PDB file of C-alpha atoms in Angstrom:
ATOM      1  CA  VAL A 141      90.707  18.969   9.248  1.00 63.00           C
ATOM      2  CA  LYS A 142      93.601  18.275  11.599  1.00 58.00           C
ATOM      3  CA  ASN A 143      94.029  20.746  14.449  1.00 65.00           C
ATOM      4  CA  SER A 144      97.201  22.332  13.069  1.00 66.00           C
ATOM      5  CA  ASP A 145      95.320  23.062   9.817  1.00 67.00           C
ATOM      6  CA  LYS A 146      92.223  24.603  11.385  1.00 81.00           C
ATOM      7  CA  ASN A 147      92.980  28.292  10.807  1.00 88.00           C
ATOM      8  CA  GLU A 148      94.212  27.642   7.275  1.00 91.00           C
ATOM      9  CA  ILE A 149      90.871  26.109   6.274  1.00 94.00           C
ATOM     10  CA  ILE A 150      88.991  29.376   6.937  1.00 96.00           C
ATOM     11  CA  PRO A 151      89.873  31.187   3.657  1.00 97.00           C
ATOM     12  CA  ILE A 152      89.386  27.949   1.716  1.00 97.00           C
ATOM     13  CA  ALA A 153      85.924  27.373   3.185  1.00 97.00           C
ATOM     14  CA  ARG A 154      85.031  31.051   2.721  1.00 97.00           C
ATOM     15  CA  ALA A 155      85.958  30.869  -0.961  1.00 97.00           C
ATOM     16  CA  LEU A 156      84.058  27.612  -1.529  1.00 97.00           C
ATOM     17  CA  ALA A 157      80.978  29.029   0.194  1.00 97.00           C
ATOM     18  CA  GLY A 158      81.299  32.102  -2.016  1.00 96.00           C
ATOM     19  CA  PHE A 159      81.281  29.839  -5.075  1.00 95.00           C
ATOM     20  CA  GLY A 160      77.981  28.376  -3.860  1.00 95.00           C
ATOM     21  CA  PHE A 161      79.243  25.206  -2.206  1.00 95.00           C
ATOM     22  CA  HIS A 162      77.244  23.962   0.787  1.00 96.00           C
ATOM     23  CA  ILE A 163      79.866  23.433   3.502  1.00 97.00           C
ATOM     24  CA  MET A 164      79.738  20.426   5.822  1.00 96.00           C
ATOM     25  CA  ALA A 165      82.313  19.887   8.564  1.00 94.00           C
ATOM     26  CA  THR A 166      82.970  17.920  11.706  1.00 91.00           C
ATOM     27  CA  ARG A 167      81.980  19.588  14.980  1.00 92.00           C
ATOM     28  CA  GLY A 168      85.262  21.308  15.791  1.00 91.00           C
ATOM     29  CA  THR A 169      85.799  22.609  12.275  1.00 92.00           C
ATOM     30  CA  ALA A 170      82.157  23.690  11.941  1.00 96.00           C
ATOM     31  CA  ALA A 171      82.447  25.644  15.219  1.00 96.00           C
ATOM     32  CA  LEU A 172      85.616  27.370  13.995  1.00 95.00           C
ATOM     33  CA  LEU A 173      83.982  28.251  10.695  1.00 96.00           C
ATOM     34  CA  ALA A 174      80.894  29.595  12.489  1.00 97.00           C
ATOM     35  CA  ARG A 175      83.098  31.822  14.673  1.00 96.00           C
ATOM     36  CA  ASN A 176      84.479  33.224  11.428  1.00 96.00           C
ATOM     37  CA  GLY A 177      81.108  33.840   9.798  1.00 97.00           C
ATOM     38  CA  ILE A 178      81.009  30.735   7.600  1.00 97.00           C
ATOM     39  CA  LYS A 179      77.915  28.538   7.812  1.00 97.00           C
ATOM     40  CA  ALA A 180      78.659  24.819   7.950  1.00 97.00           C
ATOM     41  CA  ASP A 181      76.406  21.889   8.697  1.00 96.00           C
ATOM     42  CA  ILE A 182      77.833  19.294  11.062  1.00 95.00           C
ATOM     43  CA  VAL A 183      78.739  15.814   9.853  1.00 94.00           C
ATOM     44  CA  ASN A 184      79.845  13.117  12.298  1.00 92.00           C
ATOM     45  CA  LYS A 185      83.282  11.579  12.240  1.00 89.00           C
ATOM     46  CA  MET A 186      82.920   7.918  11.318  1.00 87.00           C
ATOM     47  CA  HIS A 187      83.485   6.696  14.888  1.00 87.00           C
ATOM     48  CA  GLU A 188      80.878   9.166  16.212  1.00 90.00           C
ATOM     49  CA  GLY A 189      77.975   7.461  14.474  1.00 91.00           C
ATOM     50  CA  ARG A 190      75.700   8.218  11.597  1.00 91.00           C
ATOM     51  CA  PRO A 191      75.280  10.097   9.394  1.00 90.00           C
ATOM     52  CA  HIS A 192      78.956  10.358   8.568  1.00 93.00           C
ATOM     53  CA  VAL A 193      80.831  11.262   5.395  1.00 92.00           C
ATOM     54  CA  VAL A 194      80.504   7.799   3.814  1.00 94.00           C
ATOM     55  CA  ASP A 195      76.729   7.902   4.329  1.00 95.00           C
ATOM     56  CA  LEU A 196      76.642  11.310   2.650  1.00 95.00           C
ATOM     57  CA  MET A 197      78.681  10.015  -0.290  1.00 94.00           C
ATOM     58  CA  LYS A 198      76.320   7.053  -0.729  1.00 95.00           C
ATOM     59  CA  ASN A 199      73.337   9.424  -0.674  1.00 94.00           C
ATOM     60  CA  GLY A 200      74.879  11.666  -3.347  1.00 94.00           C
ATOM     61  CA  ASP A 201      75.218  14.587  -0.928  1.00 94.00           C
ATOM     62  CA  MET A 202      78.968  15.173  -1.425  1.00 94.00           C
ATOM     63  CA  GLN A 203      80.631  16.636  -4.499  1.00 93.00           C
ATOM     64  CA  LEU A 204      84.053  17.461  -3.029  1.00 96.00           C
ATOM     65  CA  ILE A 205      85.803  16.258   0.124  1.00 95.00           C
ATOM     66  CA  ILE A 206      88.655  18.005   1.908  1.00 94.00           C
ATOM     67  CA  ASN A 207      90.021  15.744   4.626  1.00 89.00           C
ATOM     68  CA  THR A 208      93.427  16.299   6.239  1.00 85.00           C
ATOM     69  CA  PRO A 209      93.622  13.380   8.681  1.00 76.00           C
ATOM     70  CA  SER A 210      95.762  13.207  11.800  1.00 71.00           C
ATOM     71  CA  GLY A 211      95.882  10.662  14.583  1.00 66.00           C
ATOM     72  CA  LYS A 212      95.350   6.903  14.394  1.00 69.00           C
ATOM     73  CA  ARG A 213      91.560   6.962  14.342  1.00 67.00           C
ATOM     74  CA  THR A 214      91.205   9.591  11.645  1.00 67.00           C
ATOM     75  CA  ARG A 215      93.863   7.866   9.548  1.00 68.00           C
ATOM     76  CA  ALA A 216      91.905   4.603   9.848  1.00 73.00           C
ATOM     77  CA  ASP A 217      88.775   6.473   8.720  1.00 79.00           C
ATOM     78  CA  GLN A 218      90.699   7.615   5.656  1.00 85.00           C
ATOM     79  CA  ILE A 219      90.613   4.112   4.111  1.00 87.00           C
ATOM     80  CA  PRO A 220      86.824   3.871   3.674  1.00 91.00           C
ATOM     81  CA  ILE A 221      86.601   7.582   2.841  1.00 92.00           C
ATOM     82  CA  ARG A 222      89.108   7.172   0.006  1.00 93.00           C
ATOM     83  CA  SER A 223      87.517   3.938  -1.200  1.00 94.00           C
ATOM     84  CA  TYR A 224      84.031   5.394  -1.403  1.00 94.00           C
ATOM     85  CA  ALA A 225      85.266   8.657  -2.912  1.00 95.00           C
ATOM     86  CA  VAL A 226      86.852   6.667  -5.752  1.00 95.00           C
ATOM     87  CA  ALA A 227      83.802   4.416  -6.116  1.00 96.00           C
ATOM     88  CA  TYR A 228      81.442   7.394  -6.343  1.00 96.00           C
ATOM     89  CA  GLY A 229      83.760   9.623  -8.415  1.00 96.00           C
ATOM     90  CA  ILE A 230      84.053  12.309  -5.727  1.00 96.00           C
ATOM     91  CA  PRO A 231      87.252  14.390  -5.679  1.00 96.00           C
ATOM     92  CA  LEU A 232      89.107  13.924  -2.384  1.00 96.00           C
ATOM     93  CA  ILE A 233      91.723  16.451  -1.323  1.00 95.00           C
ATOM     94  CA  THR A 234      93.999  15.470   1.560  1.00 91.00           C
ATOM     95  CA  THR A 235      96.311  18.482   1.866  1.00 92.00           C
ATOM     96  CA  LEU A 236      95.736  22.180   2.385  1.00 93.00           C
ATOM     97  CA  SER A 237      98.004  23.036  -0.532  1.00 95.00           C
ATOM     98  CA  GLY A 238      95.796  20.829  -2.711  1.00 96.00           C
ATOM     99  CA  ALA A 239      92.673  22.543  -1.354  1.00 96.00           C
ATOM    100  CA  ARG A 240      94.128  25.985  -2.093  1.00 96.00           C
ATOM    101  CA  ALA A 241      94.999  24.862  -5.638  1.00 96.00           C
ATOM    102  CA  ALA A 242      91.471  23.505  -6.126  1.00 96.00           C
ATOM    103  CA  VAL A 243      89.985  26.824  -4.992  1.00 96.00           C
ATOM    104  CA  LYS A 244      92.187  28.691  -7.476  1.00 94.00           C
ATOM    105  CA  GLY A 245      91.161  26.280 -10.234  1.00 92.00           C
ATOM    106  CA  ILE A 246      87.448  26.632  -9.455  1.00 92.00           C
ATOM    107  CA  GLU A 247      87.837  30.403  -9.302  1.00 93.00           C
ATOM    108  CA  SER A 248      89.533  30.394 -12.701  1.00 89.00           C
ATOM    109  CA  LEU A 249      86.846  28.206 -14.252  1.00 87.00           C
ATOM    110  CA  LEU A 250      84.095  30.411 -12.869  1.00 89.00           C
ATOM    111  CA  SER A 251      85.717  33.621 -14.074  1.00 87.00           C
ATOM    112  CA  ARG A 252      87.019  32.512 -17.479  1.00 83.00           C
ATOM    113  CA  GLY A 253      85.160  29.328 -18.267  1.00 73.00           C
ATOM    114  CA  LEU A 254      86.647  26.191 -19.717  1.00 71.00           C
ATOM    115  CA  GLU A 255      88.484  26.469 -22.995  1.00 75.00           C
ATOM    116  CA  VAL A 256      89.554  23.403 -24.924  1.00 80.00           C
ATOM    117  CA  LYS A 257      92.562  23.705 -27.196  1.00 81.00           C
ATOM    118  CA  SER A 258      94.829  21.226 -28.937  1.00 86.00           C
ATOM    119  CA  LEU A 259      98.441  20.967 -27.754  1.00 86.00           C
ATOM    120  CA  GLN A 260      99.490  22.711 -30.958  1.00 88.00           C
ATOM    121  CA  GLU A 261      97.182  25.662 -30.188  1.00 86.00           C
ATOM    122  CA  TRP A 262      98.526  25.911 -26.615  1.00 79.00           C
ATOM    123  CA  HIS A 263     102.093  25.787 -27.888  1.00 83.00           C
ATOM    124  CA  ALA A 264     101.418  28.470 -30.503  1.00 86.00           C
ATOM    125  CA  SER A 265      99.847  30.788 -27.892  1.00 81.00           C
ATOM    126  CA  MET A 266     102.947  30.521 -25.687  1.00 81.00           C
ATOM    127  CA  GLU A 267     105.346  31.827 -28.333  1.00 72.00           C
TER     128      GLU A 267
END
């Protein structure tokens, strides 16, 4: 999470932890989350060594990635992160607005469940 986004990630991480997600974060973000009562395991940035996020994806340890890169190095890391996320079918969110929307969607699914309707049924229910 880029530095300007740090405080905005707190309610997102809190909600995901409340849904039962196991939170993993880089050192700075994990420390911020810990100061705000949110447990997060530390994962290395790619240039810091292993294990890093790509290793965790390959091992099947990641189900959702929120990564808001900033700076040249973190933007360069974004290429393999995106590639492996696509290859392993892992949702990758790169903006805080996207992360907030995902939290709302997960919350809705957990509270109401998933309902499948035809377009005609949706249209009829809107009238």
